[in-house]
Structure formats: C-alpha cells, structure tokens
Short mmCIF file of C-alpha atoms and ligand atoms in Angstrom, two decimals:
data_model
loop_
_atom_site.label_atom_id
_atom_site.label_comp_id
_atom_site.label_asym_id
_atom_site.label_seq_id
_atom_site.Cartn_x
_atom_site.Cartn_y
_atom_site.Cartn_z
CA MET W 7 278.73 221.66 37.47
CA LYS W 8 279.92 218.34 38.75
CA ASN W 9 277.06 215.94 39.14
CA VAL W 10 274.59 216.05 36.29
CA LEU W 11 271.24 214.29 36.25
CA VAL W 12 270.24 213.64 32.64
CA THR W 13 266.64 212.49 32.18
CA GLY W 14 265.75 210.58 29.02
CA GLY W 15 269.41 209.85 28.35
CA ALA W 16 268.67 206.54 26.61
CA GLY W 17 266.65 208.30 23.91
CA PHE W 18 267.88 209.92 20.72
CA ILE W 19 269.08 213.38 21.79
CA GLY W 20 269.71 212.37 25.42
CA SER W 21 272.10 209.56 24.47
CA ASN W 22 273.93 211.84 22.03
CA PHE W 23 274.19 214.40 24.84
CA VAL W 24 275.60 211.83 27.31
CA ARG W 25 278.21 210.83 24.72
CA TYR W 26 279.02 214.49 24.00
CA LEU W 27 279.38 215.44 27.67
CA LEU W 28 281.61 212.47 28.54
CA ARG W 29 283.83 213.48 25.62
CA VAL W 30 284.14 217.22 26.26
CA GLU W 31 283.99 217.38 30.08
CA PRO W 32 286.56 215.09 31.73
CA GLN W 33 285.44 215.79 35.34
CA ILE W 34 281.68 215.46 35.19
CA GLN W 35 279.65 212.54 36.61
CA ILE W 36 276.41 211.68 34.83
CA ILE W 37 273.39 210.01 36.37
CA ASN W 38 271.09 208.96 33.55
CA LEU W 39 267.45 208.40 34.55
CA ASP W 40 265.37 206.79 31.81
CA ALA W 41 262.25 204.62 31.88
CA LEU W 42 263.29 202.75 28.71
CA THR W 43 259.98 203.23 26.95
CA TYR W 44 259.76 202.05 23.32
CA ALA W 45 261.86 205.13 22.41
CA GLY W 46 264.71 204.49 24.83
CA SER W 47 267.28 201.75 24.46
CA LEU W 48 270.49 200.59 26.10
CA GLU W 49 271.67 199.99 22.52
CA ASN W 50 272.09 203.79 22.40
CA LEU W 51 274.51 203.73 25.32
CA LYS W 52 276.96 201.09 24.10
CA ASP W 53 280.63 202.04 23.73
CA LEU W 54 280.42 205.29 25.71
CA PRO W 55 283.67 207.18 26.13
CA ASP W 56 284.84 206.96 29.78
CA PRO W 57 281.83 204.85 30.88
CA GLN W 58 282.81 204.78 34.59
CA ARG W 59 281.57 208.41 34.82
CA HIS W 60 278.08 207.34 33.70
CA ILE W 61 275.51 205.63 35.93
CA PHE W 62 272.33 204.39 34.29
CA VAL W 63 269.15 204.15 36.38
CA GLN W 64 266.01 202.66 34.87
CA GLY W 65 263.08 204.58 36.31
CA ASP W 66 260.23 206.98 35.77
CA ILE W 67 260.54 210.76 36.14
CA CYS W 68 257.05 210.69 37.71
CA ASP W 69 258.43 208.60 40.60
CA ARG W 70 259.04 211.33 43.19
CA ALA W 71 260.70 209.08 45.77
CA LEU W 72 263.20 207.85 43.19
CA VAL W 73 263.99 211.36 41.95
CA ASP W 74 264.43 212.61 45.56
CA ARG W 75 266.80 209.75 46.30
CA LEU W 76 268.91 210.33 43.16
CA LEU W 77 269.27 214.07 43.83
CA ALA W 78 270.44 213.49 47.39
CA GLU W 79 272.56 210.38 46.84
CA HIS W 80 274.52 211.86 43.94
CA HIS W 81 274.63 215.50 45.14
CA ILE W 82 273.06 216.60 41.88
CA ASP W 83 273.80 220.23 41.00
CA THR W 84 272.54 220.20 37.39
CA ILE W 85 269.46 218.66 35.79
CA VAL W 86 269.23 218.36 32.02
CA HIS W 87 265.68 217.30 31.30
CA PHE W 88 265.14 215.45 28.00
CA ALA W 89 262.71 212.72 29.07
CA ALA W 90 259.41 213.03 27.23
CA GLU W 91 256.97 211.44 24.86
CA THR W 92 258.07 213.06 21.62
CA HIS W 93 256.27 211.79 18.53
CA VAL W 94 253.47 214.03 17.23
CA ASP W 95 251.66 211.18 15.41
CA ARG W 96 251.57 209.11 18.61
CA SER W 97 250.22 212.11 20.52
CA ILE W 98 247.35 212.30 18.03
CA LEU W 99 246.48 208.61 18.43
CA GLY W 100 247.02 208.51 22.23
CA PRO W 101 247.51 211.83 24.02
CA GLU W 102 247.21 210.66 27.64
CA GLN W 103 250.77 209.41 28.09
CA PHE W 104 252.01 212.78 26.81
CA ILE W 105 250.22 214.61 29.59
CA ARG W 106 251.52 212.19 32.20
CA THR W 107 255.17 212.21 31.19
CA ASN W 108 255.61 215.69 29.76
CA VAL W 109 253.45 217.61 32.23
CA MET W 110 253.38 215.51 35.42
CA GLY W 111 256.93 214.25 34.90
CA THR W 112 258.32 217.76 34.54
CA PHE W 113 256.27 218.87 37.55
CA THR W 114 257.71 216.01 39.62
CA LEU W 115 261.28 216.95 38.71
CA LEU W 116 260.63 220.61 39.49
CA GLU W 117 259.16 219.78 42.89
CA ALA W 118 262.08 217.51 43.73
CA ALA W 119 264.61 220.15 42.62
CA ARG W 120 262.81 222.84 44.60
CA GLN W 121 262.82 220.69 47.71
CA TYR W 122 266.43 219.60 47.39
CA TRP W 123 268.03 222.80 46.17
CA LEU W 124 265.91 225.54 47.68
CA ALA W 125 264.32 224.10 50.81
CA GLU W 126 266.87 221.62 52.13
CA LYS W 127 269.85 223.52 50.65
CA MET W 128 272.54 221.54 48.98
CA PRO W 129 275.28 220.34 51.27
CA HIS W 130 277.93 221.58 48.85
CA GLY W 131 276.53 224.65 47.14
CA ASP W 132 273.95 227.41 47.05
CA ALA W 133 271.11 228.10 44.68
CA ASN W 134 273.37 230.05 42.33
CA GLN W 135 275.44 226.96 41.69
CA VAL W 136 272.58 224.79 40.53
CA ARG W 137 270.68 224.74 37.26
CA PHE W 138 267.57 223.09 35.84
CA HIS W 139 267.78 222.97 32.05
CA HIS W 140 264.56 222.11 30.26
CA VAL W 141 264.87 220.80 26.71
CA SER W 142 261.88 221.98 24.71
CA THR W 143 260.69 222.38 21.16
CA ASP W 144 259.84 225.02 18.58
CA GLU W 145 256.42 223.37 18.22
CA VAL W 146 255.19 225.38 21.22
CA TYR W 147 255.02 228.41 18.91
CA GLY W 148 252.52 226.86 16.48
CA ALA W 149 252.87 227.09 12.71
CA LEU W 150 254.12 229.82 10.37
CA GLY W 151 252.58 231.08 7.14
CA PRO W 152 254.84 231.28 4.08
CA ASN W 153 255.85 234.92 4.73
CA ASP W 154 255.88 235.00 8.54
CA PRO W 155 259.17 235.80 10.29
CA PRO W 156 260.84 232.83 12.03
CA PHE W 157 260.04 232.02 15.68
CA SER W 158 261.93 234.16 18.19
CA GLU W 159 261.94 233.80 21.99
CA THR W 160 259.13 236.37 22.19
CA THR W 161 256.79 234.66 19.71
CA PRO W 162 253.54 233.91 21.59
CA TYR W 163 252.88 230.26 22.40
CA ASP W 164 250.26 228.61 20.16
CA PRO W 165 250.69 224.81 20.43
CA ARG W 166 248.53 222.85 18.01
CA SER W 167 249.05 219.12 18.72
CA PRO W 168 248.68 217.28 22.03
CA TYR W 169 252.48 216.83 22.01
CA ALA W 170 253.12 220.54 21.47
CA ALA W 171 250.52 221.48 24.11
CA SER W 172 252.14 219.17 26.67
CA LYS W 173 255.57 220.67 25.98
CA ALA W 174 254.17 224.22 26.17
CA SER W 175 252.62 223.31 29.48
CA SER W 176 255.94 222.01 30.82
CA ASP W 177 257.71 225.20 29.67
CA HIS W 178 255.16 227.28 31.59
CA LEU W 179 255.71 225.19 34.71
CA VAL W 180 259.48 225.65 34.53
CA ARG W 181 259.10 229.43 34.17
CA ALA W 182 256.59 229.51 37.04
CA TYR W 183 259.08 227.72 39.33
CA GLY W 184 261.73 230.26 38.38
CA HIS W 185 259.42 233.21 38.96
CA THR W 186 257.71 231.99 42.12
CA TYR W 187 260.38 230.01 43.94
CA GLY W 188 263.56 231.40 42.39
CA LEU W 189 264.54 228.04 40.84
CA PRO W 190 267.52 228.75 38.55
CA TYR W 191 266.51 227.45 35.13
CA THR W 192 267.16 227.79 31.43
CA ILE W 193 264.98 226.56 28.55
CA SER W 194 266.01 225.76 24.99
CA ASN W 195 263.37 225.54 22.24
CA CYS W 196 264.84 223.61 19.38
CA SER W 197 263.81 222.67 15.86
CA ASN W 198 263.80 219.18 14.28
CA ASN W 199 266.87 217.10 15.12
CA TYR W 200 268.31 214.26 13.07
CA GLY W 201 271.43 212.10 13.29
CA PRO W 202 272.71 208.83 14.82
CA TYR W 203 270.52 206.80 17.22
CA GLN W 204 267.22 208.40 16.19
CA PHE W 205 264.27 206.03 16.59
CA PRO W 206 262.92 205.22 13.09
CA GLU W 207 259.42 206.58 13.68
CA LYS W 208 260.64 210.10 12.82
CA LEU W 209 260.86 211.20 9.19
CA ILE W 210 264.58 210.94 8.41
CA PRO W 211 265.45 207.55 9.98
CA LEU W 212 262.10 206.10 8.83
CA ILE W 213 262.87 207.05 5.23
CA ILE W 214 266.42 205.64 5.44
CA LEU W 215 265.33 202.30 6.89
CA ASN W 216 262.33 201.89 4.56
CA ALA W 217 264.49 202.73 1.53
CA LEU W 218 267.09 200.13 2.54
CA GLN W 219 264.34 197.48 2.56
CA GLY W 220 262.63 198.68 -0.61
CA ARG W 221 259.52 199.67 1.32
CA PRO W 222 257.33 202.68 0.38
CA LEU W 223 258.61 206.08 1.54
CA PRO W 224 255.49 207.72 3.04
CA VAL W 225 255.19 211.46 2.40
CA TYR W 226 252.28 213.07 4.25
CA GLY W 227 249.94 215.28 2.20
CA ASP W 228 251.71 217.23 -0.56
CA GLY W 229 255.17 216.99 1.07
CA GLN W 230 255.54 220.78 1.03
CA GLN W 231 255.62 221.19 4.82
CA ILE W 232 258.75 222.87 6.10
CA ARG W 233 260.91 221.99 9.11
CA ASP W 234 264.15 223.61 10.30
CA TRP W 235 266.60 220.68 10.46
CA LEU W 236 269.48 220.56 12.96
CA TYR W 237 272.17 217.88 13.31
CA VAL W 238 271.88 216.39 16.80
CA GLU W 239 275.45 217.03 17.91
CA ASP W 240 275.02 220.73 17.14
CA HIS W 241 272.01 220.70 19.45
CA CYS W 242 274.02 218.99 22.22
CA GLU W 243 276.74 221.61 21.93
CA ALA W 244 274.16 224.40 22.16
CA ILE W 245 272.53 222.91 25.27
CA TRP W 246 275.84 222.61 27.07
CA LEU W 247 276.73 226.18 26.14
CA VAL W 248 273.37 227.46 27.41
CA LEU W 249 273.94 225.54 30.66
CA ARG W 250 277.42 226.95 31.20
CA LYS W 251 277.06 230.48 29.84
CA GLY W 252 273.35 231.18 29.40
CA ARG W 253 271.60 233.53 31.80
CA ALA W 254 269.35 231.89 34.40
CA GLY W 255 265.67 232.57 33.75
CA GLU W 256 266.16 232.84 29.98
CA SER W 257 265.01 230.83 26.96
CA TYR W 258 267.13 230.27 23.88
CA ASN W 259 265.84 229.23 20.45
CA ILE W 260 268.09 226.77 18.63
CA GLY W 261 267.78 225.90 14.95
CA GLY W 262 269.75 224.67 12.00
CA GLY W 263 268.88 227.30 9.40
CA ASN W 264 268.08 224.48 6.95
CA GLN W 265 264.48 224.76 5.80
CA PRO W 266 263.68 222.63 2.75
CA PRO W 267 260.21 221.10 2.21
CA ASN W 268 259.85 217.48 3.40
CA LEU W 269 259.75 216.12 -0.14
CA GLN W 270 263.17 217.61 -0.83
CA VAL W 271 264.59 216.03 2.32
CA VAL W 272 263.25 212.64 1.22
CA GLN W 273 264.66 213.09 -2.28
CA GLU W 274 268.09 214.05 -0.89
CA ILE W 275 268.16 210.89 1.24
CA CYS W 276 267.30 208.85 -1.89
CA GLU W 277 270.16 210.46 -3.82
CA ILE W 278 272.66 209.81 -1.01
CA LEU W 279 271.58 206.15 -0.90
CA ASP W 280 271.80 205.84 -4.71
CA GLU W 281 275.37 207.09 -4.46
CA LEU W 282 276.47 205.05 -1.44
CA ASP W 283 274.79 201.83 -2.60
CA PRO W 284 274.58 201.92 -6.44
CA GLU W 285 274.18 198.11 -6.63
CA SER W 286 271.00 198.17 -4.52
CA PRO W 287 268.01 196.58 -6.31
CA HIS W 288 265.99 199.61 -5.10
CA THR W 289 268.04 202.24 -6.99
CA PRO W 290 266.81 204.84 -7.84
CA HIS W 291 265.28 204.97 -4.36
CA SER W 292 263.04 207.92 -5.25
CA HIS W 293 260.77 205.42 -7.08
CA LEU W 294 259.71 204.27 -3.61
CA ILE W 295 258.19 207.66 -2.67
CA GLN W 296 254.47 207.35 -1.91
CA TYR W 297 252.11 210.20 -1.02
CA VAL W 298 249.89 209.13 1.88
CA ALA W 299 247.08 210.67 3.93
CA ASP W 300 248.16 213.81 5.79
CA ARG W 301 248.68 214.19 9.55
CA PRO W 302 245.56 215.76 11.14
CA GLY W 303 246.27 219.39 12.07
CA HIS W 304 249.66 219.16 10.33
CA ASP W 305 251.71 222.32 11.04
CA ARG W 306 252.78 223.73 7.69
CA ARG W 307 256.00 225.53 8.47
CA TYR W 308 258.52 225.95 11.30
CA ALA W 309 261.58 228.20 11.20
CA ILE W 310 263.85 229.37 14.00
CA ASN W 311 265.44 232.74 14.58
CA ALA W 312 268.59 231.70 16.48
CA ALA W 313 270.05 235.22 16.77
CA LYS W 314 269.97 235.25 20.60
CA VAL W 315 272.04 232.10 21.12
CA GLU W 316 274.38 233.16 18.30
CA GLN W 317 274.93 236.71 19.56
CA GLU W 318 274.97 236.03 23.32
CA LEU W 319 276.77 232.71 23.38
CA GLY W 320 278.53 232.52 20.00
CA TRP W 321 276.81 229.26 18.99
CA ARG W 322 276.41 228.31 15.33
CA PRO W 323 275.55 224.91 13.88
CA ARG W 324 278.61 223.16 12.44
CA GLN W 325 276.75 220.90 9.99
CA SER W 326 274.80 221.92 6.92
CA LEU W 327 271.87 219.72 5.94
CA SER W 328 273.87 218.05 3.17
CA THR W 329 276.87 217.16 5.38
CA GLY W 330 274.58 216.16 8.27
CA LEU W 331 272.36 213.98 6.07
CA ALA W 332 275.36 212.27 4.48
CA ASN W 333 276.79 211.51 7.98
CA THR W 334 273.42 210.25 9.12
CA VAL W 335 272.75 207.92 6.17
CA LYS W 336 276.28 206.57 6.51
CA TRP W 337 275.78 205.97 10.25
CA TYR W 338 272.65 203.87 9.62
CA LEU W 339 274.48 201.89 6.90
CA ASP W 340 277.48 201.34 9.19
CA ASN W 341 275.40 200.20 12.18
CA PRO W 342 273.28 197.23 11.03
CA ALA W 343 273.31 195.66 14.51
CA TRP W 344 271.65 198.76 16.01
CA VAL W 345 269.16 198.89 13.15
CA GLU W 346 268.25 195.22 13.57
CA ALA W 347 267.87 195.49 17.35
CA ILE W 348 265.43 198.39 16.98
CA ARG W 349 263.63 197.03 13.94
CA LYS W 350 262.80 193.71 15.53
CA GLN W 351 260.98 195.33 18.48
CA GLN W 352 257.40 194.15 18.32
CA GLU W 353 256.19 197.52 19.45
CA TYR W 354 257.87 199.16 16.45
CA GLN W 355 256.32 196.77 13.94
CA GLY W 356 252.93 197.38 15.61
CA TRP W 357 253.44 201.14 15.29
CA LEU W 358 254.22 200.90 11.58
CA ALA W 359 251.00 198.98 11.00
CA LYS W 360 248.94 201.31 13.19
CA ASN W 361 250.20 204.55 11.66
CA TYR W 362 250.72 203.59 8.02
CA ASP W 363 248.37 200.77 6.93
CA ALA W 364 245.25 202.94 6.73
CA ARG W 365 247.22 205.87 5.23
CA GLN W 366 248.65 203.65 2.50
CA GLU W 367 245.32 202.02 1.75
CA LEU W 368 243.89 205.48 1.16
CA ALA W 369 246.80 206.34 -1.13
CA LYS W 370 246.23 203.18 -3.19
CA ARG W 371 242.53 203.97 -3.54
CA GLU W 372 243.44 207.47 -4.80
CA GLU W 373 245.87 205.98 -7.35
CA ARG W 374 243.16 203.62 -8.66
CA LYS W 375 240.76 206.54 -9.30
P1 NAD H 13 263.08 210.28 22.29
O1 NAD H 13 261.64 209.97 22.11
O2 NAD H 13 264.08 209.71 21.35
O3 NAD H 13 263.55 209.83 23.76
C1 NAD H 13 262.80 210.11 24.90
C2 NAD H 13 263.45 209.35 26.06
O4 NAD H 13 262.71 209.64 27.25
C3 NAD H 13 263.43 207.83 25.89
O5 NAD H 13 264.69 207.30 26.19
C4 NAD H 13 262.39 207.37 26.88
O6 NAD H 13 262.63 206.08 27.40
C5 NAD H 13 262.50 208.44 27.96
N1 NAD H 13 261.27 208.56 28.75
C6 NAD H 13 259.99 208.68 28.28
N2 NAD H 13 259.14 208.76 29.30
C7 NAD H 13 259.88 208.69 30.44
C8 NAD H 13 259.56 208.72 31.81
N3 NAD H 13 258.29 208.83 32.26
N4 NAD H 13 260.57 208.66 32.72
C9 NAD H 13 261.86 208.55 32.30
N5 NAD H 13 262.21 208.49 31.01
C10 NAD H 13 261.23 208.57 30.08
O7 NAD H 13 263.17 211.84 22.36
P2 NAD H 13 264.20 212.87 21.68
O8 NAD H 13 263.84 213.05 20.27
O9 NAD H 13 265.56 212.48 22.07
O10 NAD H 13 263.79 214.21 22.46
C11 NAD H 13 264.37 214.54 23.71
C12 NAD H 13 263.80 215.85 24.20
O11 NAD H 13 264.08 216.87 23.24
C13 NAD H 13 262.29 215.86 24.38
O12 NAD H 13 261.98 216.60 25.53
C14 NAD H 13 261.76 216.56 23.13
O13 NAD H 13 260.54 217.20 23.38
C15 NAD H 13 262.87 217.53 22.86
N6 NAD H 13 263.03 217.93 21.44
C16 NAD H 13 263.18 216.96 20.49
C17 NAD H 13 263.39 217.34 19.16
C18 NAD H 13 263.56 216.33 18.05
O14 NAD H 13 263.59 216.71 16.88
N7 NAD H 13 263.72 215.05 18.34
C19 NAD H 13 263.45 218.71 18.83
C20 NAD H 13 263.29 219.65 19.86
C21 NAD H 13 263.10 219.24 21.16
O1 DAU H 14 260.16 220.74 15.67
C1 DAU H 14 260.70 219.95 16.70
C2 DAU H 14 259.96 218.64 16.77
O2 DAU H 14 260.39 217.89 15.64
C3 DAU H 14 260.21 217.86 18.06
O3 DAU H 14 259.73 218.60 19.14
C4 DAU H 14 259.51 216.50 18.00
O4 DAU H 14 259.80 215.75 19.15
C5 DAU H 14 260.02 215.77 16.78
O5 DAU H 14 259.33 214.54 16.65
C6 DAU H 14 259.82 216.61 15.52
O6 DAU H 14 258.41 216.72 15.20
P1 DAU H 14 257.87 216.57 13.69
O7 DAU H 14 256.46 216.18 13.75
O8 DAU H 14 258.23 217.76 12.88
O9 DAU H 14 258.82 215.35 13.22
P2 DAU H 14 258.53 214.08 12.29
O10 DAU H 14 259.87 213.47 12.00
O11 DAU H 14 257.48 213.20 12.86
O12 DAU H 14 257.97 214.72 10.96
C7 DAU H 14 258.74 215.65 10.22
C8 DAU H 14 257.90 216.09 9.03
O13 DAU H 14 257.76 214.98 8.12
C9 DAU H 14 256.50 216.51 9.41
O14 DAU H 14 256.10 217.58 8.55
C10 DAU H 14 255.65 215.28 9.11
C11 DAU H 14 256.37 214.63 7.95
N1 DAU H 14 256.30 213.16 7.87
C12 DAU H 14 256.62 212.45 8.99
C13 DAU H 14 256.57 211.08 8.98
C14 DAU H 14 256.89 210.29 10.22
C15 DAU H 14 255.99 212.53 6.68
O15 DAU H 14 255.74 213.19 5.65
N2 DAU H 14 255.94 211.17 6.66
C16 DAU H 14 256.20 210.41 7.77
O16 DAU H 14 256.11 209.17 7.68
#
C-alpha cells in the first residue's frame, strides 16, 4: 500500500486516521477527499505530522469524474472510505442527504474503483494489490434486548434509523461488488467512537462543551440506553490492521468493550470536569443534567463481540472508558481555539436550536406538572 485515498478525512474519525497513518507509516502518500460539509473542517487537519505526504482535495464522493481523476493521477492502490452523513438525529429530521452520500456516494466510489482497478488494470499492480476498505457501523445490526448476546459478524442486518439503513445499504453494495466483480474489499463495523476532533453534535463532545458553558446537559428519555464506547485512536489502529492483515471479502466487528448507560457516561464527564476545573461556577456539573424528549425509534442497546478481530489480527483497544474520557475532556479543555472555531459556525448554532429547543420545552412542561 503506497497511495491511499481517504474519503471523509476532514471529519472526526477520518482526520484522526490521517494523523495516525502519517505517524505510523513513513512511506505512504495520502490523498484526502472531503466535501467539507458542516461535519468536516480544515481545523481538524492542522499540525499534521509530515504534512508533505498529505494532499487535501475538497470535493464530493458523488462526483464520478473527480474520483476517476484522483484514482488515476495518484495511482491509488488503497481506498479507505469514511465519508458519510453520520448523525442519527439529523437522519431523522432530513434523511435525503443520507441516501445521497452514504448510498450513491459509496456506489460512485465502487464504480470508479471497479473501472480503474479491474477494467483498466492498474499500471503498477494487479487486483490482489489493491483494497477497498469500507468503514461502517454496528447500527446496521439493529438494537439488542437486555439479555441478547453482542453483535457478531453473522448477526442479521436490521437497521432501524435512516442513517443505519443507508449504511446497511452501502455495506450490501460493497459486498455485492466483491462477489460479482471480484473487487478486493474489507468492511469494519464499529461501535460509538469518541475522542479529539469530534463534532459537538454527538453525545460526548456535546456534553463537554455544554458543561463548560453552564448549559443544560440533554439526556434523551431515561438515559438508560447503552452504547459500546471506543476511543478513536483504537479504531484507527484496528482499521489499519484490517487493511494490512485482514482477509479480503471479510467483515470485522470493532468495539471498545465499555458499555455503561448514557446517564453514567454523562455523570463521568461531569466528575472529570469537577476535578479538572474545581473553580468553575458550574461545579458540580451534574446539576446541569436535564432529561429531554427521547429520540424517535431510539435503539436501546448496542454491544460488540470483537472476538474475530482479536483472535485473527491480535487487536485489542488500548484505552478503557475512564482513561479515554479523561484524555478527551482534557483535549477539549486544551484546545479552546478549535472549540471556538467549531462553536461559532452558524450551522451548528442552528442545529442546536432545531434539535433541542422543542425537546427542552417539553422537559420544562413536564417539570411544571
Ligand atoms: P463525521 O460526520 O465526523 O465526518 C464525515 C466526513 O465526511 C466530514 O468530513 C464530511 O465533510 C465528509 N463528507 C460528507 N459527505 C461527503 C461527500 N458527499 N463527499 C465527500 N466528503 C463528504 O463522521 P465520523 O464520525 O468521523 O464517521 C466516519 C465514518 O465512520 C462514517 O462512515 C461513519 O458511518 C463511520 N462510523 C462512525 C462512528 C462514530 O461513532 N462516529 C462509529 C462507527 C462507524
Ligand atoms: O454505534 C455507532 C454509531 O454511533 C455511529 O455509526 C454514528 O455515526 C454515531 O453518531 C453514533 O451514533 P449514536 O446515535 O449512538 O451517537 P450519539 O452520540 O448521537 O448518541 C449516543 C447516545 O446518546 C444515544 O443513545 C443517544 C444519546 N443522546 C445523544 C445526544 C446527541 C442523548 O441522550 N442526548 C443527546 O443530546
């Protein structure tokens, strides 16, 4: 693997992956294709290690001519596909963009890869030396009951939000290209990530930033929903391992093995902030917790069985939830310039109003009763 096309590399996991790869692989060239939607930012790509091995291209994965040109111009032998619409709440309020990017965008990349790798033949390699890695989610498996075993690679797909359905659809397309055309691919289905550079619409960074400003900490429903939290750098390490050592045509589930209810995650963040910033006028931060209206169709529990990636490839997460959360809170405290740049985006302020105003109004009405 020499010339890697990363899609969505200005987003949360993609930018962490670019940073990781530049650090651990001294020979690799990265072409980073990202549309810079609200979720992507060049702020995430500042101070890269060895930046001359990274080329950023602003563009859309649905733009076939652009993707064709990048594959040929840079002799791409590896595609790591992160680009997507990723927020479940946004998919509920506006599903169309999820179908376009996640389904049509993945289809466009697959067609371009098929044409370049399998039809035209690469000038410097054969089909066994190329790889399409699709970054997917555990949400394709649906939701677990309290006593169900964790998701394994053979759990049937049962997506339940427009986001999850669009990702499931893209997974099916990738497998179909492997089966029908012989495209060498791998898929990873990962649980909830957290860590540096995460856009503050997702639970953990939202709670940190709201707590710092003394704003309410919105907990959906009863706060007893369960996610399987993984520190982002552990995910990046797993993806790179799957790319180098995973078997083509296989999927690998990746998870952190940390499965507390949401309310506990929020409380832990409050405790870390109380400790790191005891002089804050908002201490104890847990007083800011506010129960708000639930997410429609909210999946109750996710949990990952990561035995395959552990046994086949020797991967294990390095961070526990407590070390990962402490690193993460500290990162947001240590990077006020990043926080300010993201916070002042008009789109972000509009999103907060759109998603939370009605929810909080409902919560206040309940309190008054
Ligand atoms: P993100 O929302 O932070 O970033 C997505 C990036 O994709 C942004 O930089 C955005 O500009 C870019 N993008 C969106 N549409 C595009 C388009 N049409 N063309 C080019 N670029 C486009 O996402 P993330 O949380 O980093 O997730 C990355 C991938 O990992 C996604 O495929 C997601 O489904 C998957 N995943 C995420 C998690 C998680 O917890 N965040 C867990 C499992 C899997
Ligand atoms: O499981 C992997 C998935 O994890 C990824 O595929 C998605 O891209 C990623 O967004 C994430 O999805 P979730 O919906 O689980 O993440 P989110 O951070 O939005 O929510 C985590 C949990 O916290 C979920 O149960 C909903 C709840 N929540 C979320 C927000 C934003 C709240 O209680 N309050 C909130 O304000």
